[in-house]
PDB file of C-alpha atoms in Angstrom:
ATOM      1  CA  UNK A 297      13.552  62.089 110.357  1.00 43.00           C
ATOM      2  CA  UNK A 298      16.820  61.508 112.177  1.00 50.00           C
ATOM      3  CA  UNK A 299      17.933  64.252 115.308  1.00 72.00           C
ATOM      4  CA  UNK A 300      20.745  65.548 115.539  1.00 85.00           C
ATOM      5  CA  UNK A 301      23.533  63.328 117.468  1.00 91.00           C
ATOM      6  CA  UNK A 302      27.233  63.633 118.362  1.00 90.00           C
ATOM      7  CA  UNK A 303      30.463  61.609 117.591  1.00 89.00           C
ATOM      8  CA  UNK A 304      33.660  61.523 119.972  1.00 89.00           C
ATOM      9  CA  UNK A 305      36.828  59.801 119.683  1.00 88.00           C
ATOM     10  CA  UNK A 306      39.017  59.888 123.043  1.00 86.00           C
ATOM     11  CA  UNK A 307      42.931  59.366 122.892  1.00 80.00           C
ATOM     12  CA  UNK A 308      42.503  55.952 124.367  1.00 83.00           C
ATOM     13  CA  UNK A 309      40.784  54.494 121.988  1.00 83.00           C
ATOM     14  CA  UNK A 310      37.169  55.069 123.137  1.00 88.00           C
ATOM     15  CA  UNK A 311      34.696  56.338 120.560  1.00 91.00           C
ATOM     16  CA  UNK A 312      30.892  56.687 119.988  1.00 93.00           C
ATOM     17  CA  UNK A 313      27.743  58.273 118.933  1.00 94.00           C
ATOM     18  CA  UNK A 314      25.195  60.370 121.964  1.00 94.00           C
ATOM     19  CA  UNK A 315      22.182  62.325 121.536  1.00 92.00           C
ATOM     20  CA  UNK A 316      22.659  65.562 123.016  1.00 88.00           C
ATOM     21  CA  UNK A 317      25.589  68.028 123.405  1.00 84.00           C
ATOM     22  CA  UNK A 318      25.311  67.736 127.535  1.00 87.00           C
ATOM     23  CA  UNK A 319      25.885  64.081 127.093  1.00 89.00           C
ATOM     24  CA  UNK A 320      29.033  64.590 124.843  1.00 88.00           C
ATOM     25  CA  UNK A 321      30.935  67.383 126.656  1.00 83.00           C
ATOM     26  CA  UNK A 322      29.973  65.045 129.799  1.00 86.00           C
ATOM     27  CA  UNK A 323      32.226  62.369 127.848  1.00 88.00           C
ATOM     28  CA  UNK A 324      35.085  64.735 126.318  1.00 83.00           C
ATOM     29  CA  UNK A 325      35.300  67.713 128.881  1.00 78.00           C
ATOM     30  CA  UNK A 326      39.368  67.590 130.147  1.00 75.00           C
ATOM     31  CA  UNK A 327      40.141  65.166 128.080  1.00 79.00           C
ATOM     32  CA  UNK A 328      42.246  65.155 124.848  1.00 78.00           C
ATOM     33  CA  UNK A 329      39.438  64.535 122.234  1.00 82.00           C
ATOM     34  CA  UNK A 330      37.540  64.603 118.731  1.00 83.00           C
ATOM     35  CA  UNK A 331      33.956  65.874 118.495  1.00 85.00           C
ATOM     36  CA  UNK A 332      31.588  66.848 116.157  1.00 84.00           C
ATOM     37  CA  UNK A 333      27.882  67.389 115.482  1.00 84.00           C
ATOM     38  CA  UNK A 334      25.948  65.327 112.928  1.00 86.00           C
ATOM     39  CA  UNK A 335      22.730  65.883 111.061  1.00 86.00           C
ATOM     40  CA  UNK A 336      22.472  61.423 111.460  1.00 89.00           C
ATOM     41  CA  UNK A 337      23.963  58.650 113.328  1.00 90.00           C
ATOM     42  CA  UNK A 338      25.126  57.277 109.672  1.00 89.00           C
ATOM     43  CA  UNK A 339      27.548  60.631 109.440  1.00 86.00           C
ATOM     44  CA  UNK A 340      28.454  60.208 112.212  1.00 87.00           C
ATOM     45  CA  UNK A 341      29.478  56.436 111.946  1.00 90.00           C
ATOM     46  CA  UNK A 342      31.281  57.435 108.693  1.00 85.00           C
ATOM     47  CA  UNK A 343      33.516  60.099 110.196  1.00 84.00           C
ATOM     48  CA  UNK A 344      34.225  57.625 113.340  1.00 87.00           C
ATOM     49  CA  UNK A 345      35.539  55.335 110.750  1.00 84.00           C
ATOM     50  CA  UNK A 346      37.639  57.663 109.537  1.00 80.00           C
ATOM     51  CA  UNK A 347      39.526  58.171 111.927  1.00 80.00           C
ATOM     52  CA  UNK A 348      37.846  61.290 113.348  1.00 81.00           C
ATOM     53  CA  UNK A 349      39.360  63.949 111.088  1.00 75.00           C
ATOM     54  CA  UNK A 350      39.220  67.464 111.192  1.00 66.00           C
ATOM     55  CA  UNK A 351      39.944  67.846 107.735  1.00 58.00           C
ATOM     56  CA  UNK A 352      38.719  71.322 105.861  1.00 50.00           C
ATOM     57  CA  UNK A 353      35.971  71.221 103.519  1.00 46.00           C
ATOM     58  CA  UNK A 354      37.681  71.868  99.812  1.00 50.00           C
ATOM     59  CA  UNK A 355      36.857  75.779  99.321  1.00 59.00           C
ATOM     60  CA  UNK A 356      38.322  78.455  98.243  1.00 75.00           C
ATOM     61  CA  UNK A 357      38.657  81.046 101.123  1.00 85.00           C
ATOM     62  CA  UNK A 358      38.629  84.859 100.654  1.00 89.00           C
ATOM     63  CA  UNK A 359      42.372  86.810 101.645  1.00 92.00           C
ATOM     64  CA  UNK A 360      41.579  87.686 105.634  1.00 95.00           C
ATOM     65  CA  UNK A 361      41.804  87.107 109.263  1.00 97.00           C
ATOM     66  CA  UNK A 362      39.817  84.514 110.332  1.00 95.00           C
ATOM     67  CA  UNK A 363      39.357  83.630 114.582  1.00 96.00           C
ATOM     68  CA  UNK A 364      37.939  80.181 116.460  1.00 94.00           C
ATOM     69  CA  UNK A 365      38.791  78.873 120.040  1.00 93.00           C
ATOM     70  CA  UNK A 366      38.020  75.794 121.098  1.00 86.00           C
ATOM     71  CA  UNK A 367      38.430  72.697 123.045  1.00 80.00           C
ATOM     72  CA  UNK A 368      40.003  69.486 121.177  1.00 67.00           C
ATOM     73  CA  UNK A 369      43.062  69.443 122.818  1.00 72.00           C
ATOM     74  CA  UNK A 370      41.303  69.100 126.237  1.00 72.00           C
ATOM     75  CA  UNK A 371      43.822  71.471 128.222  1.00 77.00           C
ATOM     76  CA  UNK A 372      40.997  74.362 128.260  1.00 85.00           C
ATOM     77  CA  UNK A 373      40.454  77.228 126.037  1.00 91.00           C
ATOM     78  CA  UNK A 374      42.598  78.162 123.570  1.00 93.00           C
ATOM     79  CA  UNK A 375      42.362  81.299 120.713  1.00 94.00           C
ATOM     80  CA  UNK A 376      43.523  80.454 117.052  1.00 94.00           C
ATOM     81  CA  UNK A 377      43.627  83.773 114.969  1.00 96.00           C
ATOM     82  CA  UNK A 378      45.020  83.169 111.524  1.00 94.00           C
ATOM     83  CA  UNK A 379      44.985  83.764 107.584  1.00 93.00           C
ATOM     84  CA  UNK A 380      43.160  82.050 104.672  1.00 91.00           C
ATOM     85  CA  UNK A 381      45.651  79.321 104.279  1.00 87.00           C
ATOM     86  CA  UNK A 382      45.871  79.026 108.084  1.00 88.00           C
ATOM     87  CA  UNK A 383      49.403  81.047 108.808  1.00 91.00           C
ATOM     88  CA  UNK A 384      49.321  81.970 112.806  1.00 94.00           C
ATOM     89  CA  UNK A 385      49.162  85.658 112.838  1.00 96.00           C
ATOM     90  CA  UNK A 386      48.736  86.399 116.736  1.00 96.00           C
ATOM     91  CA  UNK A 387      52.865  87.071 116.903  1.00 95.00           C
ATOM     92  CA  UNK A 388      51.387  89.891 114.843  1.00 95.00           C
ATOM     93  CA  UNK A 389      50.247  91.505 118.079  1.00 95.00           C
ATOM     94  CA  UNK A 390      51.699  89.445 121.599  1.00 94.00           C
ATOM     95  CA  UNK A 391      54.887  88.478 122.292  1.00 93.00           C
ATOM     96  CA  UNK A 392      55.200  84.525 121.291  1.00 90.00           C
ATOM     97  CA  UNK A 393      55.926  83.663 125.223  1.00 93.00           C
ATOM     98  CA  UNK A 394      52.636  83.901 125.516  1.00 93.00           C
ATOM     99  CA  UNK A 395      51.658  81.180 122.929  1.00 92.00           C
ATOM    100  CA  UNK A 396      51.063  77.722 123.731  1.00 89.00           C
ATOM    101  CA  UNK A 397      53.558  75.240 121.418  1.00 85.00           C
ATOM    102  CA  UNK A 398      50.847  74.944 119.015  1.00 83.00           C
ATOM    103  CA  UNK A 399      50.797  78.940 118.064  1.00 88.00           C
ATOM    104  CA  UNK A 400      48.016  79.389 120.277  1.00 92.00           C
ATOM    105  CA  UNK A 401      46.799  81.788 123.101  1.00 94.00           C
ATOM    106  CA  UNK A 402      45.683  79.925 126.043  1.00 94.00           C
ATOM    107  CA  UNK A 403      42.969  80.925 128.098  1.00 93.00           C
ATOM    108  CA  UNK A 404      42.402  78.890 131.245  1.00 89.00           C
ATOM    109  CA  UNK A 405      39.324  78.726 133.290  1.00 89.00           C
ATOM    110  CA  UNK A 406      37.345  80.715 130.707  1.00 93.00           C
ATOM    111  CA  UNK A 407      34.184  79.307 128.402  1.00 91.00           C
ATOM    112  CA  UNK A 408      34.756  78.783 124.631  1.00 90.00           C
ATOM    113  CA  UNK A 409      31.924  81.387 124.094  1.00 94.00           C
ATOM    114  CA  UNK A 410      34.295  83.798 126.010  1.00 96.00           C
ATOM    115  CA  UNK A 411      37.166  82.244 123.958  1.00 94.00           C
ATOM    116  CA  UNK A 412      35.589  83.157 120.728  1.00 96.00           C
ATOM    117  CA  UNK A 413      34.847  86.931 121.344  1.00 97.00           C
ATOM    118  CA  UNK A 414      38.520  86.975 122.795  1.00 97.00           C
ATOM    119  CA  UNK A 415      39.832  85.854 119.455  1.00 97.00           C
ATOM    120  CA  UNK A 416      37.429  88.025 117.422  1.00 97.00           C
ATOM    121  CA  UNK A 417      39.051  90.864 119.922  1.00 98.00           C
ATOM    122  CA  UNK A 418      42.612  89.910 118.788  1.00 97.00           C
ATOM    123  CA  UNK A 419      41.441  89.559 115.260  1.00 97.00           C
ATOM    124  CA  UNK A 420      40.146  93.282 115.042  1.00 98.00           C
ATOM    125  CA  UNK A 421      43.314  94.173 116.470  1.00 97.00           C
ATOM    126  CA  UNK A 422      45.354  92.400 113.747  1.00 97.00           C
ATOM    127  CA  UNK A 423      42.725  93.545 111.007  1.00 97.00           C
ATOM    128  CA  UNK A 424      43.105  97.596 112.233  1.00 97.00           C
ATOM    129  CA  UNK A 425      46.813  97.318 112.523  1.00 96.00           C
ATOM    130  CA  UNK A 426      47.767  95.524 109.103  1.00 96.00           C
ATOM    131  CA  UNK A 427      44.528  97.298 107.098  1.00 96.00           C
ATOM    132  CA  UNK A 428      42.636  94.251 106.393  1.00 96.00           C
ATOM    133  CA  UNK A 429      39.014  94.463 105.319  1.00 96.00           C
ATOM    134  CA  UNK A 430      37.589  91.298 106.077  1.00 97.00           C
ATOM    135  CA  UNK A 431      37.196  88.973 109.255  1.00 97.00           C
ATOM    136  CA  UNK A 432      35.757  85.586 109.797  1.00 96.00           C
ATOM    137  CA  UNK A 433      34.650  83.426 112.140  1.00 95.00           C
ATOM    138  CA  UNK A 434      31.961  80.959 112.864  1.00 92.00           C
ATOM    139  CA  UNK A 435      30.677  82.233 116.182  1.00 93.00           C
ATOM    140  CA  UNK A 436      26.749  83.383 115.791  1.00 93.00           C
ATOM    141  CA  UNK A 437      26.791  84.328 119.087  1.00 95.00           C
ATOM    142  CA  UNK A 438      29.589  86.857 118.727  1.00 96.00           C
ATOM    143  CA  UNK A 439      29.309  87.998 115.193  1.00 96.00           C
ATOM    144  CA  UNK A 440      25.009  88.696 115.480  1.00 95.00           C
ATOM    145  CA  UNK A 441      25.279  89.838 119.204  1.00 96.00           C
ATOM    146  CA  UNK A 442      28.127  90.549 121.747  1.00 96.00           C
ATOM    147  CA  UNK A 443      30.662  91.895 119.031  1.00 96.00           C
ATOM    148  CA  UNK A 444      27.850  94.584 118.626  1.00 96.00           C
ATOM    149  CA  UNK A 445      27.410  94.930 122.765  1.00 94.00           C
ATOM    150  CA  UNK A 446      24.137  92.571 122.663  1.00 95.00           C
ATOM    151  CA  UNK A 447      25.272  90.764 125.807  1.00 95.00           C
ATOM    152  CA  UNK A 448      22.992  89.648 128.262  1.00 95.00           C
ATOM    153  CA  UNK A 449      23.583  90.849 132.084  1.00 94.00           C
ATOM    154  CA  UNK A 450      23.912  87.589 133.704  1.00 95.00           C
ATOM    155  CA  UNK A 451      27.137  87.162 131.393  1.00 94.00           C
ATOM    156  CA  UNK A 452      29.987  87.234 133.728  1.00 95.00           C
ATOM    157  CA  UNK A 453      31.501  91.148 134.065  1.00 95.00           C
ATOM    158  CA  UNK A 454      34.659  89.921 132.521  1.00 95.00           C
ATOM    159  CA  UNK A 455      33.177  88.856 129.481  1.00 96.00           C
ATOM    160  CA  UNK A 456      30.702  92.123 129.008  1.00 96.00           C
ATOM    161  CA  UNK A 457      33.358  94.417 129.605  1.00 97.00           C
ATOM    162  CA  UNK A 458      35.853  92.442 126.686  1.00 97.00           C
ATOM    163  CA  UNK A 459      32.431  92.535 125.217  1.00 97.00           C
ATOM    164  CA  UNK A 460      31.908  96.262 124.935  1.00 97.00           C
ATOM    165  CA  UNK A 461      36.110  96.534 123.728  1.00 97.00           C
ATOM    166  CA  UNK A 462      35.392  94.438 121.184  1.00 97.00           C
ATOM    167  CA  UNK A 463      32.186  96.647 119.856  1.00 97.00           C
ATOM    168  CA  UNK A 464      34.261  99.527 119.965  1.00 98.00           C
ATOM    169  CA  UNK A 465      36.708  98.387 117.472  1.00 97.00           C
ATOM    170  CA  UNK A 466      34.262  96.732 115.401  1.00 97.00           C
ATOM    171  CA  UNK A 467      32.948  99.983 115.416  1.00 97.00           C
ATOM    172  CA  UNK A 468      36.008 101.626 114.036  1.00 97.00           C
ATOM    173  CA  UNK A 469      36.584  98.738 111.890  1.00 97.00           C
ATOM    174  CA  UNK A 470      33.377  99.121 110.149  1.00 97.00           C
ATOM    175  CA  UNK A 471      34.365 102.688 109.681  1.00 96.00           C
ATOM    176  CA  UNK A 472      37.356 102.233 107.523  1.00 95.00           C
ATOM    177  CA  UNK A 473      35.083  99.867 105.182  1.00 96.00           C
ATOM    178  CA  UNK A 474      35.718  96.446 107.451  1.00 96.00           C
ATOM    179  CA  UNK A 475      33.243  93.658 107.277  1.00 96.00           C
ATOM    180  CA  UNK A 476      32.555  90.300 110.002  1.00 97.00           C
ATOM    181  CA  UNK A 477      31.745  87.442 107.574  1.00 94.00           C
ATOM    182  CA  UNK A 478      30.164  84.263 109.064  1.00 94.00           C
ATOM    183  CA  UNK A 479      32.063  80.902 107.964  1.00 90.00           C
ATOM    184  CA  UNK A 480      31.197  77.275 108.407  1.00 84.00           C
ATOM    185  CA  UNK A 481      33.685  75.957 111.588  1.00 81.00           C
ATOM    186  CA  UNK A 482      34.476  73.055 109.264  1.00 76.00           C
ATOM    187  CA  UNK A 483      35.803  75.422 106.637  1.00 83.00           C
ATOM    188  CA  UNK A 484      37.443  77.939 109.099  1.00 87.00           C
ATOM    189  CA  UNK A 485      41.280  77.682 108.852  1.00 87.00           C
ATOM    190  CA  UNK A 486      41.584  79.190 112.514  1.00 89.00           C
ATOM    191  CA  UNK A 487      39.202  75.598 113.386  1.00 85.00           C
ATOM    192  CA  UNK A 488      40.088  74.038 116.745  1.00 77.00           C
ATOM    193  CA  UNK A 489      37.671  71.449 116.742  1.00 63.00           C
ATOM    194  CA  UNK A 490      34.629  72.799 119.002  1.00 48.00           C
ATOM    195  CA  UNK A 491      31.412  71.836 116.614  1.00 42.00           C
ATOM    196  CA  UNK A 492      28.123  71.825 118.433  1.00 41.00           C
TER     197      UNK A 492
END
């Protein structure tokens, strides 16, 4: 049975195929790049030959907010919040200064795990203020456990203390009938290319 392995393309024309995550972001980390997980080397190849798109999956998605930060730009962090068909809707809530030229909030010097509850942050905030039910993102680690205040104490104090702002509006959230959805980050409009 074939492990898991990961396919990069860099901006200069170098591309290929590791074995583990830690050898990838090794390869990619501050650079401008394409990476994905693959269940097999053949996938892999395939997408590589492609071209290294980050096309969506063809589905239908529900009327929401959806939320993703990631990496594949290779200048840090950066927060996507948007709507089903992909519309930016953080000038819903910051002033656009603040944007990067892609529509997107920056966040220097921060992880992409802190990047994600950050967006899922802004998301509630957009989802409270315009009355929308539903949110999605593809973060397990944020949906299942520190959008709920399940955050372990060796987490930076930064991120436990967005951690606990972002349970409290889940909270009220949840109380005017809202719902977290998990997606697929291949489907997620909000996608900025960070697939482990």
């Amino acid at each position: 049975m074939a492990s898991k392995c990961y396919a990069y393309a860099l901006e200069d024309g170098q591309q290929g195929i590791v074995d583990s995550w830690k050898a990838c972001e090794a390869l990619v980390s501050g650079k401008k790049a394409r990476y994905r997980s693959f269940k097999n080397r053949e996938d892999a190849q395939r997408w590589l030959d492609q071209g290294a798109p980050y096309e969506k999956d063809p589905v239908e998605l529900e009327k929401g907010i959806y939320f993703d930060a990631g990496t594949g730009r290779g200048q840090g962090v950066e927060v996507s919040v948007t709507d089903e068909a992909g519309r930016n809707l953080l000038p819903l809530i910051m002033d656009e200064q603040k944007l990067n030229a892609f529509g997107k909030y920056p966040l220097p010097g921060r992880t992409n795990n802190h990047g994600e509850l950050f967006a899922c942050f802004l998301a509630l905030k957009i989802a409270l203020q315009e009355h929308i039910q539903k949110i999605h993102g593809d973060s397990d680690l944020v949906l299942r456990y520190w959008s709920k205040g399940h955050i372990k104490e060796s987490v930076d104090s930064e991120t436990r203390k967005l951690a606990f702002a972002v349970k409290q509006l889940r909270e009220a959230f949840e109380k005017q009938g809202g719902r977290l959805v998990k997606i697929r980050g291949e489907q997620n409009p909000a996608d900025l290319g960070f697939h482990r």
